[in-house]
Coordinates of C-alpha atoms and ligand atoms in Angstrom, one line a residue:
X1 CA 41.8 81.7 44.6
X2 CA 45.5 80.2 45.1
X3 CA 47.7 80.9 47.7
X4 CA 49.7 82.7 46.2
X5 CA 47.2 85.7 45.8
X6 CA 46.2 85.9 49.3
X7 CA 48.5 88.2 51.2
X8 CA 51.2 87.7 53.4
X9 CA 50.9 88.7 56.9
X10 CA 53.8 89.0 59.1
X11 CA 53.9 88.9 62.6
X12 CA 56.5 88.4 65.1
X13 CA 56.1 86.4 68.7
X14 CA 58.2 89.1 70.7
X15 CA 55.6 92.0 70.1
X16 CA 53.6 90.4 72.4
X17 CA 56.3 90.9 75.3
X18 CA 55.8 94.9 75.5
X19 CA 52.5 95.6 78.5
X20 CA 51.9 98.7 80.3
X21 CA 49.8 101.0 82.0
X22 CA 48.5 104.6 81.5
X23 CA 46.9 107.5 83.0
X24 CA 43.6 107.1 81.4
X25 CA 41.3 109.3 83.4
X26 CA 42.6 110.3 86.8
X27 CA 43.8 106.6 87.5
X28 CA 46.7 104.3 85.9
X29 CA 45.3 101.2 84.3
X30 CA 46.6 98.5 81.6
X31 CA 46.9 99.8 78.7
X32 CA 44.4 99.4 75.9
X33 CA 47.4 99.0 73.9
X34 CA 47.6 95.4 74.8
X35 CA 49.4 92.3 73.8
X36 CA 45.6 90.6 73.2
X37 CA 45.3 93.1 70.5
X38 CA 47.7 90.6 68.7
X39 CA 46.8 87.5 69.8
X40 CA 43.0 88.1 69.2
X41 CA 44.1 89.5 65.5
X42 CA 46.2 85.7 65.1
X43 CA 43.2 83.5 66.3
X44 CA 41.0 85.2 63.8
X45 CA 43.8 84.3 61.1
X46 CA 44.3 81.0 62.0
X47 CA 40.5 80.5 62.1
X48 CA 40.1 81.6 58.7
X49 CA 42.8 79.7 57.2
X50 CA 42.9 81.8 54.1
X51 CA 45.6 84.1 54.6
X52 CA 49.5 83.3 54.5
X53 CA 50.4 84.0 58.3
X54 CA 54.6 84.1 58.7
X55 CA 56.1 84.1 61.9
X56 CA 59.8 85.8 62.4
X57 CA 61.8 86.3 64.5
X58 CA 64.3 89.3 64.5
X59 CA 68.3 88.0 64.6
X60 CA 70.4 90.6 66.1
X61 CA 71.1 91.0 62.6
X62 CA 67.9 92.0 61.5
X63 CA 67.7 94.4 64.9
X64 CA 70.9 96.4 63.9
X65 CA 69.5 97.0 60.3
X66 CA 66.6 97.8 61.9
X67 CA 68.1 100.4 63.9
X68 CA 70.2 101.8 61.6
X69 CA 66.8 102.4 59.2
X70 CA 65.6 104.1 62.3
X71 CA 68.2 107.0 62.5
X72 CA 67.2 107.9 59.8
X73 CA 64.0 109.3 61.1
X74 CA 64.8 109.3 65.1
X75 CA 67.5 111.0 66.7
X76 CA 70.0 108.8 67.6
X77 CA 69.6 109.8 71.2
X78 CA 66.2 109.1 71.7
X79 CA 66.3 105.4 69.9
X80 CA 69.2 105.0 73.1
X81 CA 66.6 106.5 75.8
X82 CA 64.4 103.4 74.6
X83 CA 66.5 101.2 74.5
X84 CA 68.4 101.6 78.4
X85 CA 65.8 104.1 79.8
X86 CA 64.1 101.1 81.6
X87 CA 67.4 99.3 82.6
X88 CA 68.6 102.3 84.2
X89 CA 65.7 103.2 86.5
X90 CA 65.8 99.3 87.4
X91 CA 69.7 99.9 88.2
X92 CA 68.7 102.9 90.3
X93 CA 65.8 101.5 92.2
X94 CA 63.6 103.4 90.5
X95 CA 61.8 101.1 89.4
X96 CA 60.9 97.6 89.8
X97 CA 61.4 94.7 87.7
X98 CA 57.5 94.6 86.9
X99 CA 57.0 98.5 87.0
X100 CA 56.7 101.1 84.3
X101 CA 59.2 104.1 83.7
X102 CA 56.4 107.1 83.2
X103 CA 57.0 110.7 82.3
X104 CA 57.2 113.0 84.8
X105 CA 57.9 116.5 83.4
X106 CA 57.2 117.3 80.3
X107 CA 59.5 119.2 77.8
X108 CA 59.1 123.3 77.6
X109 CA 60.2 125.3 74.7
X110 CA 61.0 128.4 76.8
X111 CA 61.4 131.7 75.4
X112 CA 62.9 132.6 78.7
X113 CA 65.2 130.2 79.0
X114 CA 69.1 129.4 77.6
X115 CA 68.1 126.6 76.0
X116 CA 66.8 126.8 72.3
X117 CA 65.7 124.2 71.5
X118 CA 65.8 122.5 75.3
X119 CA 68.3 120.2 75.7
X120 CA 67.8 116.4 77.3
X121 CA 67.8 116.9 80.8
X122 CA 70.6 115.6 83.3
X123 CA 68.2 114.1 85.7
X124 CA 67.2 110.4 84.7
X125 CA 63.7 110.8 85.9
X126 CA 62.9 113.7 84.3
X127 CA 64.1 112.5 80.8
X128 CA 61.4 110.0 80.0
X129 CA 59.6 113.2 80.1
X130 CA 62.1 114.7 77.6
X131 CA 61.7 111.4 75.2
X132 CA 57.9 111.8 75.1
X133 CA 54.5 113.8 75.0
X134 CA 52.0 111.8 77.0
X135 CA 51.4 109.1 79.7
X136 CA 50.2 106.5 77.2
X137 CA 53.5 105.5 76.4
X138 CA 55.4 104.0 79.2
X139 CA 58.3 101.6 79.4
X140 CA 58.2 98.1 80.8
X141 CA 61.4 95.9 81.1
X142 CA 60.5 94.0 77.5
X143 CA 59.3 97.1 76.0
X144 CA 62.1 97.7 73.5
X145 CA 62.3 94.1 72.6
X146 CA 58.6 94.4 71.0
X147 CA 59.8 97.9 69.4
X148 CA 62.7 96.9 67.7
X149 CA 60.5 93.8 66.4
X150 CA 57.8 96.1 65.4
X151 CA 59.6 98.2 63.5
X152 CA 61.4 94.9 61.9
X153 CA 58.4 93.7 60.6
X154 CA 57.7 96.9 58.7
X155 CA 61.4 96.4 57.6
X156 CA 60.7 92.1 56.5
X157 CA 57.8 93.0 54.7
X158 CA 59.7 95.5 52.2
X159 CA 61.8 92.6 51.5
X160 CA 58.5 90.8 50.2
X161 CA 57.7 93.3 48.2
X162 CA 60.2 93.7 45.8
X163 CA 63.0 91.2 44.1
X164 CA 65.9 92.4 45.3
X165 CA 69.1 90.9 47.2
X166 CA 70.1 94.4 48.8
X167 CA 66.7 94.3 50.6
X168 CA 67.8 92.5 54.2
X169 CA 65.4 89.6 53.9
X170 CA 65.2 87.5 57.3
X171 CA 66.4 84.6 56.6
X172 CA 63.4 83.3 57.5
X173 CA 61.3 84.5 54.2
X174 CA 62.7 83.4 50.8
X175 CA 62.7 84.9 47.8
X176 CA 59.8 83.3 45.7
X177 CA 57.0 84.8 48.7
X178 CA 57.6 88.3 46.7
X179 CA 53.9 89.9 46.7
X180 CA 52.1 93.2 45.5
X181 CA 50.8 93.4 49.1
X182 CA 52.1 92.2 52.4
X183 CA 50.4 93.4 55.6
X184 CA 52.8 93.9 59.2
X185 CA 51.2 93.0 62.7
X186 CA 53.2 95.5 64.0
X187 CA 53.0 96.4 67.5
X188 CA 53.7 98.8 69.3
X189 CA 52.4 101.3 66.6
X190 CA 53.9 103.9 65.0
X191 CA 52.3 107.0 63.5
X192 CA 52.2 109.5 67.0
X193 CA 56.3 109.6 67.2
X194 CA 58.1 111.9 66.4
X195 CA 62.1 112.0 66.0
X196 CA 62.4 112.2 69.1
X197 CA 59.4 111.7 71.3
X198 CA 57.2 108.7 72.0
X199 CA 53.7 109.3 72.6
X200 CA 50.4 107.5 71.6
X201 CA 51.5 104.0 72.4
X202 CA 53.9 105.1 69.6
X203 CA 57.8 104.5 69.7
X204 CA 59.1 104.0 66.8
X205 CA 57.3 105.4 63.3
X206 CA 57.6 102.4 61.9
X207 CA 55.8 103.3 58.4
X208 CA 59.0 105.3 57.6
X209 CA 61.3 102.2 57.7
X210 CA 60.3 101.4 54.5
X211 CA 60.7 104.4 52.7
X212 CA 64.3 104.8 53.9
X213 CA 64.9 101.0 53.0
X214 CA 63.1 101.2 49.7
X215 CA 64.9 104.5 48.4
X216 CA 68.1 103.3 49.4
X217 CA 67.0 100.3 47.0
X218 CA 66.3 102.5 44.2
X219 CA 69.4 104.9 45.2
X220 CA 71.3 101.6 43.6
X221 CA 69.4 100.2 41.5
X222 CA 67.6 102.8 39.5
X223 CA 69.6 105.9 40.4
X224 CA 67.7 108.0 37.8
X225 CA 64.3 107.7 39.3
X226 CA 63.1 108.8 42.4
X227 CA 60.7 106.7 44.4
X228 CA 57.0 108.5 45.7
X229 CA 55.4 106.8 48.3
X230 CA 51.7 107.8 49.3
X231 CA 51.1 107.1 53.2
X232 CA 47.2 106.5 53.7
X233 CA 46.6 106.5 57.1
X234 CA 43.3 104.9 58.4
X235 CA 43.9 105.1 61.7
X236 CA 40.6 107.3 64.1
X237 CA 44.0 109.2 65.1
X238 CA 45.7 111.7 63.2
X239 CA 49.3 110.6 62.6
X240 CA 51.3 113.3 64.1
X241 CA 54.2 111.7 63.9
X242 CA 54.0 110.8 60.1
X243 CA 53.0 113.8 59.3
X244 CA 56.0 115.7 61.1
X245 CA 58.5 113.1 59.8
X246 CA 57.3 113.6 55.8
X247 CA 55.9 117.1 55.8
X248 CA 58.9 118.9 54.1
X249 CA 59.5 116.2 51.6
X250 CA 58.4 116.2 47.9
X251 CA 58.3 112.6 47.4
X252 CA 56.2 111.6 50.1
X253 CA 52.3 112.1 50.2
X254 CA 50.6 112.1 53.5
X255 CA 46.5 111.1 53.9
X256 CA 44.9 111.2 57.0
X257 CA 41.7 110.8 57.7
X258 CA 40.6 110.9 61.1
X259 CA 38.4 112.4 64.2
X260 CA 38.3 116.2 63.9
X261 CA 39.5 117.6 67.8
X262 CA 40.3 114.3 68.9
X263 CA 44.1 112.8 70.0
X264 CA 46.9 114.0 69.8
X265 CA 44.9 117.6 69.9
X266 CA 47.1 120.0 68.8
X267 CA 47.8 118.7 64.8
X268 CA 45.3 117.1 62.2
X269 CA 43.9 120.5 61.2
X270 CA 42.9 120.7 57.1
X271 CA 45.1 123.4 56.8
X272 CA 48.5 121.7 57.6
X273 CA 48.9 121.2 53.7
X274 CA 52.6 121.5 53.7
X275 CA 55.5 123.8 53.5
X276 CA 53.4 127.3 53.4
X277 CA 55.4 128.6 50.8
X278 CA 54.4 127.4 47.1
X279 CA 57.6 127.5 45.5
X280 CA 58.3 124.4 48.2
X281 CA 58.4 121.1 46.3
X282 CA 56.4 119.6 49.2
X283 CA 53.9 122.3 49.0
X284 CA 50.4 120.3 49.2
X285 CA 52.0 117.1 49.8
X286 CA 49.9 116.8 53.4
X287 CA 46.1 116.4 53.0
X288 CA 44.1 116.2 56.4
X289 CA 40.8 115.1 56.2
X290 CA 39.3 115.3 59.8
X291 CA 35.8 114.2 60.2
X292 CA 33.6 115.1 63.6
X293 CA 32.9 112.8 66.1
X294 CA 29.6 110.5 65.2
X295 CA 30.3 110.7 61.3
X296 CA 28.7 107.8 59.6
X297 CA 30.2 105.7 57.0
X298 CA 28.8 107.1 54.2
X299 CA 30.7 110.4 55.0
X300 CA 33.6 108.7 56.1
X301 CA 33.9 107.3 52.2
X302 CA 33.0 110.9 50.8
X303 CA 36.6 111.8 52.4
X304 CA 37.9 108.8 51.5
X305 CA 37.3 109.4 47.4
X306 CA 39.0 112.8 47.7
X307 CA 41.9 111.1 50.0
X308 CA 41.9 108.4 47.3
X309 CA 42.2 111.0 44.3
X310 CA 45.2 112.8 45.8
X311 CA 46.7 109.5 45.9
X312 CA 46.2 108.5 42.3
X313 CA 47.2 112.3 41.8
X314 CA 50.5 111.8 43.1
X315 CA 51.2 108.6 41.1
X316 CA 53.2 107.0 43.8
X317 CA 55.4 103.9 43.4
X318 CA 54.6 102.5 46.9
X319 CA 51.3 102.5 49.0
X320 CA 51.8 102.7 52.2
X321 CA 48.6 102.0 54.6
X322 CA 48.5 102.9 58.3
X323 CA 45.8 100.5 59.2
X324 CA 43.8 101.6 62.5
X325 CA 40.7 99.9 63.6
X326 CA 39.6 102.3 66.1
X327 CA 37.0 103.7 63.4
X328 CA 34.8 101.0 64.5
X329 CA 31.8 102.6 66.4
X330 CA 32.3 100.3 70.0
X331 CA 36.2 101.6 70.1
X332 CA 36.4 103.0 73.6
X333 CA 39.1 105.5 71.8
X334 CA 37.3 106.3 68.5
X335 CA 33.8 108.4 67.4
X336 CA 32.9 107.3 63.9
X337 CA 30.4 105.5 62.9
X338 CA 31.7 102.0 61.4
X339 CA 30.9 98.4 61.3
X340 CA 32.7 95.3 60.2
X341 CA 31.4 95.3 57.2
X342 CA 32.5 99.0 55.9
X343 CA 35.9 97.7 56.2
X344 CA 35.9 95.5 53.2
X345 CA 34.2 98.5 51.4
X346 CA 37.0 100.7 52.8
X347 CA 40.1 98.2 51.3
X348 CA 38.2 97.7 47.9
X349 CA 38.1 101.3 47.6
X350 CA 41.5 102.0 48.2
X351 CA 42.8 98.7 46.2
X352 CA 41.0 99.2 43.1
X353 CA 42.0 103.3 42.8
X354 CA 45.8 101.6 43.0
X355 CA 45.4 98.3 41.8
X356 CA 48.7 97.8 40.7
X357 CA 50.7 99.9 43.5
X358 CA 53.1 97.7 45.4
X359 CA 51.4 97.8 49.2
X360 CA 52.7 97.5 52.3
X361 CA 49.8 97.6 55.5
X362 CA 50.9 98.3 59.0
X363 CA 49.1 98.0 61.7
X364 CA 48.2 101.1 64.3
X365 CA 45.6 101.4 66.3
X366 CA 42.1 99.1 67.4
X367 CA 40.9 98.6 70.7
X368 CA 38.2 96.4 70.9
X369 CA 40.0 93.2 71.3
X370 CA 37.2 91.1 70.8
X371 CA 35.9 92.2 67.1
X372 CA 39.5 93.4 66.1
X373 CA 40.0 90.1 64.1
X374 CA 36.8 89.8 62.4
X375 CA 37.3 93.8 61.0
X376 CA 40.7 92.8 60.0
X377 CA 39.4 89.9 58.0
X378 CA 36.5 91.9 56.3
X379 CA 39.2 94.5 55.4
X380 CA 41.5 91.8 53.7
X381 CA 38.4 90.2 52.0
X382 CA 37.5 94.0 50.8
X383 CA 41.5 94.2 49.6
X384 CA 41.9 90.9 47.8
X385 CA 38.7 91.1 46.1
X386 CA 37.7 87.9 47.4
X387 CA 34.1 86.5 48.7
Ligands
OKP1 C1 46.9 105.6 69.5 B1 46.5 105.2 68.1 C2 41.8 109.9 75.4 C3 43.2 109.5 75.7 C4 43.9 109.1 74.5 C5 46.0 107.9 73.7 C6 45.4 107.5 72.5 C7 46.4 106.9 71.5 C8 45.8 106.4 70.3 N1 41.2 110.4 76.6 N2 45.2 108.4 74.8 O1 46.4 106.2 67.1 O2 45.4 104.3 68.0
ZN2 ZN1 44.3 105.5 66.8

């Protein structure tokens, strides 16, 4: 095959900058979520040679579209908590230079108290427990300078994917790399946040970016049709987040498959189909498909084909893949049974139901560093029909 088939994949050097700890057990530790996630994903790439690796680098131009996509989705208080949450505890003494700003105190929705819904406290330590639901999700002095390029990489490659001007393109990506698929090494993930709360190494949603990017396309260009995007989400996780963000809206499809009782706990259930009430346009627009721990492959694809069906139900003008790698049976996070070699099964799957679906991959989850790159390259083979 040419070049010009094999997909683009888009990473960015400061997502690497972002390294903290969690409460994993009763003691704080590095975080799984680790730059080496990355860098173990890029020597794999490089070693293949057969994919079209682009490295960006967000201007501050690119960072304020960014964040203007993002308000969309995330109040505009919480995306200012990330970004001087850290610099403030530092300017306090709080906090060292090389520490971690953790949650404290966790938001209560009181019936007993005067504030419905609660309100962000005044106290400085206890709002990084306001601006988030767990203690996986801490802030180091760089953090936000990998978040904000996260999320811009989810925003560069919805510039590849379609040939238009009022997309922002980074200068550094030119018009003739348009594709029908472009996958995002983004990092941090995205799919546990919610509007306002970070949670599951999760800051920014970054899978929303390009819907709010892409329909403002199509607001101008084609203001007669209304864009549906499916969101697949492959992740061992269920996408909380995603699922909050898109559950009352018509035009956006949400699959997840993922471990049955597992993180975040408390959403993923089958029955979260939507907007209870069938009259709602968005009624059924949420399918959960969670599968108990120790499922094997061969189950995992029986889910997949009815996820898959509900997709090319929904006839949607954008794919959207949340691409996890925690599925794989050594992930110290996951329970399913999978090997390296289900994942290029799992992406032909997906890519022939919607062969001709523009696609846009983003990367979530994946925790063993050391076979993360060889899953991702059996997944792309899988996707471009290749080998
Ligand atoms: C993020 B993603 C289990 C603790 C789980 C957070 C897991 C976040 C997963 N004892 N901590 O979906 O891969
Ligand atoms: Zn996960």
């Amino acid at each position: 095959h040419t070049l010009i088939h094999t997909m683009i994949i888009l990473h960015d050097e400061a997502t690497l900058l972002h390294e903290t700890v969690e409460l994993l057990g009763s003691k704080l530790r590095p975080a799984l979520e680790s730059p080496e996630r990355i860098k173990a994903i890029l020597a794999s790439i490089h070693e293949a040679q057969t994919h079209d690796l682009r490295t960006i680098s967000a201007s501050a131009e690119d960072q304020n579209t960014t964040l203007e996509l993002a308000k969309e989705s995330h109040s505009t208080d919480y995306l200012k908590h990330l970004q001087t949450v850290f610099s403030e505890w530092l300017a306090q003494g709080l906090v060292t230079a090389h520490e971690n700003v953790l949650p404290e105190c966790f938001r209560i929705y009181s019936a007993t108290s005067a504030h419905k819904p609660p309100r962000p406290p005044k106290d400085i330590y206890a709002r990084a427990g306001y601006y988030a639901f767990d203690m996986s999700t801490g802030m180091m002095q760089n953090s936000w300078a990998s978040i904000i390029a996260s999320a811009n990489l989810a925003v560069q490659a919805t510039g590849l994917l379609s040939p238009s001007s009022s997309l922002p393109l980074s200068s550094t990506i030119k018009d003739n790399d348009l594709r029908r698929s472009v996958l995002a090494l983004t990092r941090p993930p995205g799919h546990h946040c919610t509007g306002t709360q970070a949670g599951g190494y999760c800051y920014i949603n970054n899978i929303l970016l390009p819907i709010t990017l892409l329909r403002r396309h199509h607001h101008q260009r084609q203001p007669n049709h209304t864009p549906r995007f499916a969101i697949l989400d492959l992740d061992f996780h269920h996408g909380n987040g995603t699922q909050e963000l898109t559950y009352y809206d018509a035009d956006i499809l949400y699959v997840s498959i993922h471990g049955e009782d597992e993180f975040p706990y408390y959403t993923g259930s089958a029955s979260e189909t939507g907007p209870p009430d069938p009259d709602h346009a968005a009624h059924g627009t949420n399918l959960n498909l969670p599968l108990p721990p120790g499922s094997s492959f061969s189950t995992y694809l029986e889910s997949l084909s009815i996820g898959l069906d509900a997709v090319k139900q929904f006839k949607p003008d954008y794919l959207l893949v949340s691409l996890g790698f925690d599925t794989f049976h050594l992930d110290p996070l996951g329970k399913f049974d999978i090997e390296t070699e289900d994942y290029k099964t799992m992406a032909a799957r997906v890519r022939s139901t919607v062969p001709d679906v523009p696609a846009l991959i983003l990367l979530e989850g994946g925790y063993v560093i050391e076979r993360l790159g060889v899953n991702l390259l059996s997944f792309l083979e899988g996707w471009e029909g290749t080998g």
